[in-house]
């Protein structure tokens, strides 16, 4: 073969080695870049030409090295597995966070817990039963009631605040989904633009895959890539990102008279999520942190009235951990308040007497409504008017009682100040197993048993949800480790590649030098130039 052909082969080696060095340097520069996938240069032998034969064998000479492709080292099956499991993790993580927050709000593990306040209240009732006319016993009873009301109001207010915090998270998640959709659509355009001309768009593909990873954590997605390189994404079965278009999500009021919002598709006005069906791993619909937040939050603020209809509770309240907690906690508060109030100040009036001869003065008062109207009739509790409910967050201690303990009406017969029948009636009703453990159950509990069961139920649900979340966390870590081993940049491996390509470059450069020297000898020493 001619020297010119040898020079051409050496130059192809130089170019291939230089390409490999550039790819290696790019990998090293992005070793800590989130979502970056290492790139690999694929080389192959160039064409061969026949220069003769030796018996049955052809004598072939290669024409050098060709760079076939600069590929990403990705595994589409690992990507799919990761996004599927990270979506489930997002769902269970949202539920676990909500249950952790609820347990913190109830404060049974630290501080002045409601259970301890109940114990103090019960002890104050016992002391009041022993000394119904005693100023000290009456004062202790009122102060125990103050502690109870303050704690009940605080818990409900914090539950309401957390519900609104989750509502803000819904808004933020919807904004992020729309932003990621726009980003994926923009990257689709760039990838098609570069690759249709034969250029490399691996960095844009990394950014798009990173966006898909984030999107999968928030909402259940499926996707496919068309022949041009566009990724088509469906979210909750709806076309989200298509070629040149993003169907965005908007927000509307969750239910009438509620400050909470629910996501809808802007194009159709339909709800993004169908939360009426059971959500479970078997149905494969336990996906996405946004769905987990929506289920935890619920659609409105719940109260004890929601426990009166078993179907309403099971279908509209129970699926939401916040609404379920609000309703069941409020039922406990309402039961205790009405046990005391209805005994001391009956709805039909003509109740027991205070030391000063007063009657029908309630202990627990609605903040914005008296117990009786101007004609002396009891003002009923109406579910459509929250101010009419003896509900947590709407309670205060009657100022009349706070200012004068003699107005505590616990004397059955006027003048018989030592009679404790009224207090004993309160204690009996307190211990009466009147409360359903949950709507529709046959198990009846008294006030203390109900609260213990209520807290235990939250703890059990929280434990199950946290276990599911932790299992998903382990599974995600395993898949992500496999992805990192395959797709991540190893500094040691890249340094080895750098040395390999550098040696190959030097070898090709040496061939060029030798051919150059050889041509110089032929031209300058074996003949006269131009002759």
Short mmCIF file of C-alpha atoms in Angstrom, two decimals:
data_model
loop_
_atom_site.label_atom_id
_atom_site.label_comp_id
_atom_site.label_asym_id
_atom_site.label_seq_id
_atom_site.Cartn_x
_atom_site.Cartn_y
_atom_site.Cartn_z
CA UNK A 1 0.00 0.00 0.00
CA UNK A 2 1.14 3.58 -0.60
CA UNK A 3 2.49 5.91 2.03
CA UNK A 4 -0.49 8.21 1.46
CA UNK A 5 -2.85 5.36 2.42
CA UNK A 6 -0.81 4.70 5.57
CA UNK A 7 -0.99 8.37 6.42
CA UNK A 8 -4.78 8.34 5.96
CA UNK A 9 -5.13 5.37 8.30
CA UNK A 10 -3.00 7.07 10.95
CA UNK A 11 -5.04 10.27 10.69
CA UNK A 12 -8.27 8.30 11.21
CA UNK A 13 -6.72 6.88 14.40
CA UNK A 14 -5.79 10.39 15.52
CA UNK A 15 -9.33 11.64 14.95
CA UNK A 16 -10.95 8.66 16.71
CA UNK A 17 -8.62 8.97 19.72
CA UNK A 18 -9.25 12.70 19.91
CA UNK A 19 -13.01 12.06 19.86
CA UNK A 20 -12.59 9.53 22.67
CA UNK A 21 -10.56 12.02 24.72
CA UNK A 22 -13.24 14.68 24.27
CA UNK A 23 -15.98 12.28 25.41
CA UNK A 24 -13.90 11.23 28.43
CA UNK A 25 -13.22 14.85 29.38
CA UNK A 26 -16.96 15.60 29.08
CA UNK A 27 -17.76 12.68 31.39
CA UNK A 28 -15.20 13.85 33.95
CA UNK A 29 -16.57 17.40 33.86
CA UNK A 30 -20.07 16.11 34.66
CA UNK A 31 -19.18 13.53 37.29
CA UNK A 32 -21.34 15.36 39.87
CA UNK A 33 -24.07 16.64 37.53
CA UNK A 34 -27.51 15.31 38.63
CA UNK A 35 -29.09 13.08 36.00
CA UNK A 36 -25.99 12.97 33.80
CA UNK A 37 -25.36 9.64 32.07
CA UNK A 38 -21.87 8.72 30.97
CA UNK A 39 -21.19 8.78 27.25
CA UNK A 40 -19.25 6.14 25.38
CA UNK A 41 -17.52 6.33 21.99
CA UNK A 42 -18.20 3.33 19.75
CA UNK A 43 -15.46 2.65 17.18
CA UNK A 44 -15.20 0.13 14.41
CA UNK A 45 -12.78 -0.82 11.68
CA UNK A 46 -13.17 1.09 8.46
CA UNK A 47 -13.55 -0.74 5.15
CA UNK A 48 -11.00 -3.33 3.98
CA UNK A 49 -9.56 -3.62 0.50
CA UNK A 50 -8.17 -6.70 -1.17
CA UNK A 51 -4.53 -6.52 -2.25
CA UNK A 52 -4.06 -10.11 -3.29
CA UNK A 53 -4.57 -13.72 -2.30
CA UNK A 54 -2.62 -16.53 -0.75
CA UNK A 55 -4.15 -19.80 -1.80
CA UNK A 56 -7.68 -19.81 -0.53
CA UNK A 57 -7.15 -16.73 1.67
CA UNK A 58 -7.57 -13.15 0.61
CA UNK A 59 -4.97 -10.63 1.65
CA UNK A 60 -6.88 -7.64 3.09
CA UNK A 61 -5.68 -4.29 4.37
CA UNK A 62 -7.84 -2.06 6.63
CA UNK A 63 -8.43 1.56 5.83
CA UNK A 64 -8.31 2.81 9.43
CA UNK A 65 -10.82 3.52 12.24
CA UNK A 66 -14.30 4.97 12.05
CA UNK A 67 -16.28 6.48 14.97
CA UNK A 68 -19.65 4.79 14.80
CA UNK A 69 -21.54 6.67 17.54
CA UNK A 70 -21.34 8.58 20.80
CA UNK A 71 -23.95 6.78 22.86
CA UNK A 72 -25.45 7.16 26.31
CA UNK A 73 -24.99 4.15 28.55
CA UNK A 74 -28.66 3.88 29.60
CA UNK A 75 -30.99 0.98 30.40
CA UNK A 76 -34.58 1.80 29.45
CA UNK A 77 -35.90 -1.04 31.60
CA UNK A 78 -34.14 0.28 34.72
CA UNK A 79 -35.45 3.76 33.91
CA UNK A 80 -39.00 2.39 33.66
CA UNK A 81 -38.68 0.41 36.90
CA UNK A 82 -37.25 3.41 38.74
CA UNK A 83 -40.02 5.77 37.61
CA UNK A 84 -42.72 3.24 38.45
CA UNK A 85 -41.39 2.70 41.98
CA UNK A 86 -40.54 6.35 42.65
CA UNK A 87 -44.14 7.19 41.77
CA UNK A 88 -45.40 4.75 44.41
CA UNK A 89 -42.85 6.13 46.87
CA UNK A 90 -44.20 9.65 46.28
CA UNK A 91 -47.73 8.46 47.10
CA UNK A 92 -46.84 6.68 50.34
CA UNK A 93 -44.34 9.32 51.42
CA UNK A 94 -47.08 11.97 51.24
CA UNK A 95 -49.35 9.84 53.42
CA UNK A 96 -46.58 9.09 55.92
CA UNK A 97 -45.71 12.79 56.20
CA UNK A 98 -49.35 13.66 56.88
CA UNK A 99 -49.69 11.02 59.59
CA UNK A 100 -46.44 12.12 61.23
CA UNK A 101 -47.73 15.70 61.31
CA UNK A 102 -51.07 14.60 62.81
CA UNK A 103 -49.32 12.66 65.55
CA UNK A 104 -47.19 15.72 66.29
CA UNK A 105 -50.30 17.92 66.45
CA UNK A 106 -52.04 15.56 68.88
CA UNK A 107 -48.89 15.75 70.99
CA UNK A 108 -49.37 12.45 72.81
CA UNK A 109 -45.64 11.74 72.90
CA UNK A 110 -44.50 15.05 74.35
CA UNK A 111 -45.80 18.11 76.18
CA UNK A 112 -49.26 18.43 77.78
CA UNK A 113 -51.13 15.66 75.98
CA UNK A 114 -54.90 15.48 75.73
CA UNK A 115 -54.84 12.17 77.61
CA UNK A 116 -53.18 13.86 80.60
CA UNK A 117 -55.67 16.73 80.43
CA UNK A 118 -58.52 14.18 80.48
CA UNK A 119 -57.00 12.61 83.59
CA UNK A 120 -56.88 16.03 85.29
CA UNK A 121 -60.46 16.75 84.24
CA UNK A 122 -61.62 13.42 85.65
CA UNK A 123 -59.79 14.01 88.93
CA UNK A 124 -61.36 17.47 89.20
CA UNK A 125 -64.81 15.87 88.77
CA UNK A 126 -64.04 13.44 91.59
CA UNK A 127 -62.94 16.28 93.85
CA UNK A 128 -66.03 18.27 92.92
CA UNK A 129 -68.16 15.25 93.80
CA UNK A 130 -66.57 15.13 97.26
CA UNK A 131 -66.86 18.90 97.83
CA UNK A 132 -69.63 20.24 95.55
CA UNK A 133 -69.74 23.53 97.47
CA UNK A 134 -65.98 23.97 97.82
CA UNK A 135 -64.47 27.00 96.12
CA UNK A 136 -61.19 25.21 95.55
CA UNK A 137 -62.84 22.14 94.00
CA UNK A 138 -64.98 24.35 91.77
CA UNK A 139 -61.94 26.39 90.72
CA UNK A 140 -59.96 23.25 89.89
CA UNK A 141 -62.88 21.96 87.82
CA UNK A 142 -63.11 25.20 85.81
CA UNK A 143 -59.36 25.35 85.25
CA UNK A 144 -59.40 21.73 84.02
CA UNK A 145 -62.19 22.69 81.61
CA UNK A 146 -60.10 25.65 80.44
CA UNK A 147 -57.16 23.34 79.74
CA UNK A 148 -59.41 20.96 77.83
CA UNK A 149 -60.97 23.70 75.67
CA UNK A 150 -57.62 25.33 74.92
CA UNK A 151 -56.10 22.00 73.90
CA UNK A 152 -59.12 20.96 71.82
CA UNK A 153 -59.21 24.31 70.02
CA UNK A 154 -55.46 24.26 69.45
CA UNK A 155 -55.52 20.74 67.99
CA UNK A 156 -58.36 21.56 65.61
CA UNK A 157 -56.79 24.88 64.59
CA UNK A 158 -53.49 23.12 63.86
CA UNK A 159 -55.31 20.43 61.85
CA UNK A 160 -57.01 23.19 59.86
CA UNK A 161 -53.70 24.97 59.30
CA UNK A 162 -52.03 21.78 58.15
CA UNK A 163 -54.94 21.09 55.80
CA UNK A 164 -54.39 24.53 54.26
CA UNK A 165 -50.64 23.81 54.10
CA UNK A 166 -51.42 20.66 52.11
CA UNK A 167 -53.65 22.77 49.88
CA UNK A 168 -50.66 25.03 49.18
CA UNK A 169 -48.62 21.91 48.38
CA UNK A 170 -51.28 20.90 45.84
CA UNK A 171 -50.91 24.29 44.14
CA UNK A 172 -47.11 23.98 44.12
CA UNK A 173 -47.20 20.43 42.75
CA UNK A 174 -49.55 21.45 39.92
CA UNK A 175 -47.23 24.34 39.03
CA UNK A 176 -44.27 21.94 39.00
CA UNK A 177 -46.10 19.43 36.78
CA UNK A 178 -46.89 22.17 34.27
CA UNK A 179 -43.31 23.44 34.39
CA UNK A 180 -41.89 19.94 33.82
CA UNK A 181 -44.32 19.43 30.92
CA UNK A 182 -43.08 22.64 29.29
CA UNK A 183 -39.47 21.58 29.90
CA UNK A 184 -39.99 18.15 28.31
CA UNK A 185 -41.72 19.72 25.30
CA UNK A 186 -38.87 22.23 24.86
CA UNK A 187 -36.27 19.46 25.11
CA UNK A 188 -38.21 17.41 22.56
CA UNK A 189 -37.86 20.26 20.08
CA UNK A 190 -34.13 20.64 20.72
CA UNK A 191 -33.41 16.91 20.50
CA UNK A 192 -35.29 16.55 17.20
CA UNK A 193 -33.60 19.67 15.81
CA UNK A 194 -30.08 18.43 16.57
CA UNK A 195 -30.50 14.75 15.83
CA UNK A 196 -32.33 15.20 12.54
CA UNK A 197 -29.13 16.79 11.23
CA UNK A 198 -27.00 13.97 12.60
CA UNK A 199 -25.67 15.93 15.61
CA UNK A 200 -25.41 14.62 19.14
CA UNK A 201 -28.13 15.57 21.72
CA UNK A 202 -27.15 13.35 24.64
CA UNK A 203 -27.01 16.20 27.16
CA UNK A 204 -30.53 17.25 26.21
CA UNK A 205 -31.64 13.64 26.56
CA UNK A 206 -30.13 13.56 30.06
CA UNK A 207 -32.09 16.69 30.99
CA UNK A 208 -35.30 15.19 29.59
CA UNK A 209 -34.81 11.93 31.46
CA UNK A 210 -34.14 13.86 34.64
CA UNK A 211 -37.42 15.76 34.10
CA UNK A 212 -39.26 12.45 33.58
CA UNK A 213 -37.82 11.13 36.86
CA UNK A 214 -39.13 14.20 38.71
CA UNK A 215 -42.51 14.07 36.98
CA UNK A 216 -42.96 10.39 37.85
CA UNK A 217 -42.55 11.20 41.55
CA UNK A 218 -45.47 13.66 41.40
CA UNK A 219 -47.98 11.97 39.10
CA UNK A 220 -48.50 8.58 37.47
CA UNK A 221 -47.08 8.72 33.94
CA UNK A 222 -46.58 6.52 30.90
CA UNK A 223 -44.41 7.57 27.98
CA UNK A 224 -42.95 6.47 24.65
CA UNK A 225 -40.47 7.90 22.16
CA UNK A 226 -41.40 8.34 18.52
CA UNK A 227 -39.04 7.77 15.59
CA UNK A 228 -37.98 11.42 15.50
CA UNK A 229 -36.95 11.47 19.16
CA UNK A 230 -40.03 13.14 20.72
CA UNK A 231 -41.19 11.70 24.05
CA UNK A 232 -44.99 11.47 24.29
CA UNK A 233 -46.19 11.55 27.92
CA UNK A 234 -49.54 10.57 29.42
CA UNK A 235 -50.39 11.58 33.00
CA UNK A 236 -53.15 9.65 34.79
CA UNK A 237 -54.07 8.24 31.37
CA UNK A 238 -54.55 11.69 29.79
CA UNK A 239 -52.40 13.10 26.96
CA UNK A 240 -50.07 15.49 28.78
CA UNK A 241 -47.09 16.12 26.47
CA UNK A 242 -47.56 15.52 22.77
CA UNK A 243 -45.62 16.77 19.75
CA UNK A 244 -45.51 20.55 20.06
CA UNK A 245 -48.19 20.72 22.79
CA UNK A 246 -48.62 20.54 26.57
CA UNK A 247 -52.08 20.00 28.08
CA UNK A 248 -51.78 21.93 31.32
CA UNK A 249 -53.50 21.40 34.66
CA UNK A 250 -55.61 24.08 36.32
CA UNK A 251 -57.29 24.32 39.74
CA UNK A 252 -60.93 24.63 40.74
CA UNK A 253 -62.82 24.62 44.04
CA UNK A 254 -62.86 21.10 45.51
CA UNK A 255 -66.45 21.30 46.76
CA UNK A 256 -68.85 24.24 47.26
CA UNK A 257 -68.08 26.51 50.25
CA UNK A 258 -64.57 25.06 50.62
CA UNK A 259 -61.28 26.99 50.38
CA UNK A 260 -59.57 23.85 49.07
CA UNK A 261 -58.81 23.24 45.40
CA UNK A 262 -58.65 20.24 43.08
CA UNK A 263 -56.69 19.84 39.81
CA UNK A 264 -58.53 19.65 36.49
CA UNK A 265 -57.36 19.34 32.89
CA UNK A 266 -57.53 22.75 31.22
CA UNK A 267 -58.47 21.21 27.86
CA UNK A 268 -61.52 19.30 29.08
CA UNK A 269 -62.37 20.62 32.56
CA UNK A 270 -62.35 17.05 33.91
CA UNK A 271 -60.80 16.13 37.26
CA UNK A 272 -57.24 14.84 36.93
CA UNK A 273 -57.72 12.16 39.59
CA UNK A 274 -60.56 9.73 40.18
CA UNK A 275 -60.51 9.48 43.97
CA UNK A 276 -63.86 7.68 44.20
CA UNK A 277 -62.33 4.27 43.49
CA UNK A 278 -60.32 2.29 46.02
CA UNK A 279 -56.60 2.94 45.81
CA UNK A 280 -54.36 -0.07 46.37
CA UNK A 281 -51.22 -1.77 45.01
CA UNK A 282 -53.44 -4.46 43.46
CA UNK A 283 -55.21 -1.86 41.36
CA UNK A 284 -51.84 -0.25 40.52
CA UNK A 285 -53.25 3.21 41.16
CA UNK A 286 -51.17 4.06 44.25
CA UNK A 287 -48.95 6.43 42.29
CA UNK A 288 -47.76 10.02 42.63
CA UNK A 289 -47.18 12.38 45.53
CA UNK A 290 -49.92 14.74 44.32
CA UNK A 291 -52.56 12.03 44.65
CA UNK A 292 -51.21 11.19 48.12
CA UNK A 293 -51.44 14.83 49.19
CA UNK A 294 -55.00 15.19 47.82
CA UNK A 295 -56.16 12.07 49.64
CA UNK A 296 -54.50 13.12 52.90
CA UNK A 297 -55.93 16.64 52.68
CA UNK A 298 -59.53 15.84 51.71
CA UNK A 299 -61.98 18.29 50.18
CA UNK A 300 -63.12 20.39 53.19
CA UNK A 301 -62.98 20.80 56.96
CA UNK A 302 -64.84 17.92 58.68
CA UNK A 303 -66.61 17.87 62.08
CA UNK A 304 -68.58 15.49 64.32
CA UNK A 305 -71.66 15.80 62.11
CA UNK A 306 -69.81 13.79 59.45
CA UNK A 307 -69.88 10.71 61.70
CA UNK A 308 -73.68 10.62 61.89
CA UNK A 309 -74.10 9.09 58.42
CA UNK A 310 -72.10 5.89 57.99
CA UNK A 311 -72.16 6.02 54.17
CA UNK A 312 -71.08 9.65 54.08
CA UNK A 313 -68.26 8.93 56.53
CA UNK A 314 -66.97 5.86 54.70
CA UNK A 315 -67.19 7.38 51.20
CA UNK A 316 -66.34 11.05 51.72
CA UNK A 317 -64.47 11.37 55.00
CA UNK A 318 -62.62 8.17 55.86
CA UNK A 319 -60.31 8.11 52.78
CA UNK A 320 -58.78 11.43 53.92
CA UNK A 321 -56.58 11.09 56.99
CA UNK A 322 -57.04 14.79 57.83
CA UNK A 323 -60.84 14.76 57.49
CA UNK A 324 -61.09 11.46 59.37
CA UNK A 325 -59.01 12.88 62.20
CA UNK A 326 -61.03 16.10 62.29
CA UNK A 327 -64.36 14.26 62.38
CA UNK A 328 -63.41 11.65 64.99
CA UNK A 329 -61.57 14.10 67.23
CA UNK A 330 -64.46 16.53 67.05
CA UNK A 331 -66.89 13.74 67.98
CA UNK A 332 -64.83 13.08 71.11
CA UNK A 333 -64.80 16.79 72.01
CA UNK A 334 -68.51 17.19 71.30
CA UNK A 335 -69.37 14.16 73.43
CA UNK A 336 -67.46 15.42 76.46
CA UNK A 337 -68.81 18.96 76.11
CA UNK A 338 -72.43 17.84 75.78
CA UNK A 339 -72.10 15.38 78.67
CA UNK A 340 -71.21 18.30 80.94
CA UNK A 341 -73.40 20.99 79.37
CA UNK A 342 -76.58 18.93 78.97
CA UNK A 343 -76.38 17.85 82.62
CA UNK A 344 -75.71 21.29 84.05
CA UNK A 345 -77.81 23.31 81.57
CA UNK A 346 -80.34 20.97 79.88
CA UNK A 347 -81.68 21.85 76.45
CA UNK A 348 -85.17 21.88 78.01
CA UNK A 349 -83.96 24.28 80.74
CA UNK A 350 -85.01 23.88 84.39
CA UNK A 351 -81.62 22.46 85.31
CA UNK A 352 -79.76 22.37 88.64
CA UNK A 353 -78.80 25.45 90.63
CA UNK A 354 -75.64 27.38 91.36
CA UNK A 355 -74.64 28.46 94.86
CA UNK A 356 -76.10 31.89 94.14
CA UNK A 357 -79.41 30.41 92.90
CA UNK A 358 -78.62 30.84 89.18
CA UNK A 359 -79.75 28.18 86.68
CA UNK A 360 -79.09 26.95 83.13
CA UNK A 361 -75.59 28.38 82.81
CA UNK A 362 -73.45 26.19 80.55
CA UNK A 363 -69.77 25.55 81.16
CA UNK A 364 -68.72 25.22 77.51
CA UNK A 365 -69.99 28.03 75.29
CA UNK A 366 -70.11 28.46 71.53
CA UNK A 367 -67.91 31.42 70.62
CA UNK A 368 -70.46 33.24 68.50
CA UNK A 369 -73.79 31.92 69.77
CA UNK A 370 -75.56 31.66 73.13
CA UNK A 371 -77.14 28.46 74.39
CA UNK A 372 -80.67 29.87 74.45
CA UNK A 373 -82.43 32.45 72.33
CA UNK A 374 -84.33 35.48 73.62
CA UNK A 375 -87.41 33.39 74.42
CA UNK A 376 -85.38 30.89 76.42
CA UNK A 377 -85.46 28.11 73.80
CA UNK A 378 -82.35 26.04 73.12
CA UNK A 379 -80.62 26.97 69.83
CA UNK A 380 -80.12 23.71 67.95
CA UNK A 381 -76.88 22.64 66.30
CA UNK A 382 -77.21 22.77 62.52
CA UNK A 383 -74.59 21.26 60.21
CA UNK A 384 -74.97 24.10 57.70
CA UNK A 385 -74.06 26.67 60.36
CA UNK A 386 -70.64 25.93 61.91
CA UNK A 387 -71.18 28.66 64.54
CA UNK A 388 -74.08 26.64 65.97
CA UNK A 389 -71.92 23.57 66.68
CA UNK A 390 -70.31 22.64 69.96
CA UNK A 391 -67.24 21.83 67.94
CA UNK A 392 -63.49 22.01 68.55
CA UNK A 393 -62.28 25.41 67.46
CA UNK A 394 -65.66 26.99 68.24
CA UNK A 395 -65.54 26.61 72.03
CA UNK A 396 -64.75 28.79 75.00
CA UNK A 397 -65.43 28.63 78.73
CA UNK A 398 -68.51 30.59 79.68
CA UNK A 399 -67.27 33.98 81.00
CA UNK A 400 -69.98 33.92 83.69
CA UNK A 401 -68.47 30.78 85.17
CA UNK A 402 -64.91 32.06 84.84
CA UNK A 403 -65.80 35.21 86.76
CA UNK A 404 -67.89 33.52 89.44
CA UNK A 405 -67.51 29.87 90.45
CA UNK A 406 -70.80 30.10 92.37
CA UNK A 407 -72.56 30.00 88.98
CA UNK A 408 -71.51 26.40 88.38
CA UNK A 409 -74.95 24.80 88.44
CA UNK A 410 -74.46 21.43 90.14
CA UNK A 411 -76.95 21.65 93.03
CA UNK A 412 -79.93 19.44 92.28
CA UNK A 413 -82.17 21.03 94.89
CA UNK A 414 -81.71 24.68 95.70
CA UNK A 415 -80.10 25.08 99.08
CA UNK A 416 -78.74 21.50 99.30
CA UNK A 417 -75.18 22.56 98.56
CA UNK A 418 -73.67 19.23 99.68
CA UNK A 419 -75.71 17.19 97.20
CA UNK A 420 -73.41 15.62 94.56
CA UNK A 421 -76.05 13.87 92.41
CA UNK A 422 -75.43 16.16 89.43
CA UNK A 423 -71.67 15.60 89.45
CA UNK A 424 -72.19 11.85 89.81
CA UNK A 425 -74.53 11.95 86.82
CA UNK A 426 -71.78 13.63 84.77
CA UNK A 427 -69.31 10.93 85.86
CA UNK A 428 -71.78 8.17 84.97
CA UNK A 429 -72.44 9.61 81.52
CA UNK A 430 -68.66 10.09 81.03
CA UNK A 431 -68.11 6.37 81.63
CA UNK A 432 -71.15 5.28 79.66
CA UNK A 433 -70.06 3.28 76.55
CA UNK A 434 -72.04 5.46 74.19
CA UNK A 435 -69.54 6.32 71.43
CA UNK A 436 -69.10 4.08 68.38
CA UNK A 437 -65.47 3.05 67.92
CA UNK A 438 -66.02 4.07 64.33
CA UNK A 439 -69.24 4.86 62.40
CA UNK A 440 -71.26 1.70 61.88
CA UNK A 441 -69.35 -0.42 64.42
CA UNK A 442 -70.99 -2.46 67.17
CA UNK A 443 -68.21 -1.65 69.62
CA UNK A 444 -69.24 1.06 72.11
CA UNK A 445 -66.68 3.05 74.07
CA UNK A 446 -66.73 5.64 76.83
CA UNK A 447 -64.97 8.99 76.46
CA UNK A 448 -61.53 7.84 77.67
CA UNK A 449 -61.64 4.55 75.75
CA UNK A 450 -62.71 6.36 72.59
CA UNK A 451 -59.81 8.79 72.73
CA UNK A 452 -57.28 6.01 73.36
CA UNK A 453 -58.74 4.03 70.44
CA UNK A 454 -58.70 7.16 68.25
CA UNK A 455 -55.01 7.84 68.92
CA UNK A 456 -54.12 4.16 68.55
CA UNK A 457 -55.88 3.98 65.18
CA UNK A 458 -53.83 6.92 63.88
CA UNK A 459 -50.65 5.29 65.17
CA UNK A 460 -51.47 1.97 63.50
CA UNK A 461 -52.32 3.55 60.15
CA UNK A 462 -49.17 5.65 60.38
CA UNK A 463 -47.05 2.57 61.09
CA UNK A 464 -48.46 0.68 58.09
CA UNK A 465 -48.04 3.67 55.76
CA UNK A 466 -44.49 4.35 56.97
CA UNK A 467 -43.58 0.68 56.44
CA UNK A 468 -44.89 0.85 52.86
CA UNK A 469 -42.94 4.06 52.31
CA UNK A 470 -39.74 2.57 53.72
CA UNK A 471 -40.13 -0.54 51.56
CA UNK A 472 -40.46 1.67 48.50
CA UNK A 473 -37.43 3.66 49.63
CA UNK A 474 -35.33 0.49 49.81
CA UNK A 475 -36.57 -0.68 46.40
CA UNK A 476 -35.82 2.70 44.82
CA UNK A 477 -32.33 2.73 46.32
CA UNK A 478 -31.63 -0.73 44.88
CA UNK A 479 -32.79 0.25 41.38
CA UNK A 480 -30.99 3.58 41.54
CA UNK A 481 -27.77 1.83 42.58
CA UNK A 482 -28.07 -0.43 39.55
CA UNK A 483 -28.62 2.62 37.36
CA UNK A 484 -25.61 4.36 38.91
CA UNK A 485 -23.38 1.33 38.35
CA UNK A 486 -24.42 1.15 34.71
CA UNK A 487 -24.96 4.82 33.85
CA UNK A 488 -22.96 6.79 36.40
CA UNK A 489 -19.54 8.27 35.77
CA UNK A 490 -16.64 6.48 37.47
CA UNK A 491 -13.58 8.71 37.85
CA UNK A 492 -11.25 5.71 37.94
CA UNK A 493 -12.76 4.20 34.79
CA UNK A 494 -12.64 7.52 32.93
CA UNK A 495 -9.00 8.06 33.92
CA UNK A 496 -8.25 4.61 32.52
CA UNK A 497 -10.04 5.51 29.28
CA UNK A 498 -8.14 8.77 29.11
CA UNK A 499 -4.84 6.91 29.30
CA UNK A 500 -6.02 4.42 26.68
CA UNK A 501 -7.05 7.12 24.21
CA UNK A 502 -3.89 9.13 24.90
CA UNK A 503 -1.68 6.13 24.13
CA UNK A 504 -3.70 5.40 20.98
CA UNK A 505 -3.37 9.05 19.94
CA UNK A 506 0.39 8.95 20.52
CA UNK A 507 0.69 5.73 18.51
CA UNK A 508 -1.20 7.23 15.56
CA UNK A 509 0.86 10.40 15.83
CA UNK A 510 4.02 8.28 15.73
CA UNK A 511 2.82 6.61 12.52
CA UNK A 512 2.23 10.04 10.98
CA UNK A 513 5.74 11.08 11.99
CA UNK A 514 7.29 7.94 10.52
CA UNK A 515 5.38 8.29 7.24
CA UNK A 516 6.36 11.95 7.09
CA UNK A 517 10.03 11.11 7.59
CA UNK A 518 9.81 8.38 4.98
CA UNK A 519 8.26 10.71 2.42
CA UNK A 520 10.92 13.29 3.18
CA UNK A 521 13.63 10.71 2.48
CA UNK A 522 12.01 9.68 -0.78
CA UNK A 523 11.46 13.22 -2.03
CA UNK A 524 14.63 14.96 -0.88
CA UNK A 525 17.28 12.24 -1.17
CA UNK A 526 16.23 9.79 -3.87
CA UNK A 527 15.55 12.34 -6.61
CA UNK A 528 15.54 15.96 -7.65
CA UNK A 529 12.40 17.92 -6.88
CA UNK A 530 10.48 18.90 -10.04
CA UNK A 531 12.56 16.67 -12.33
#
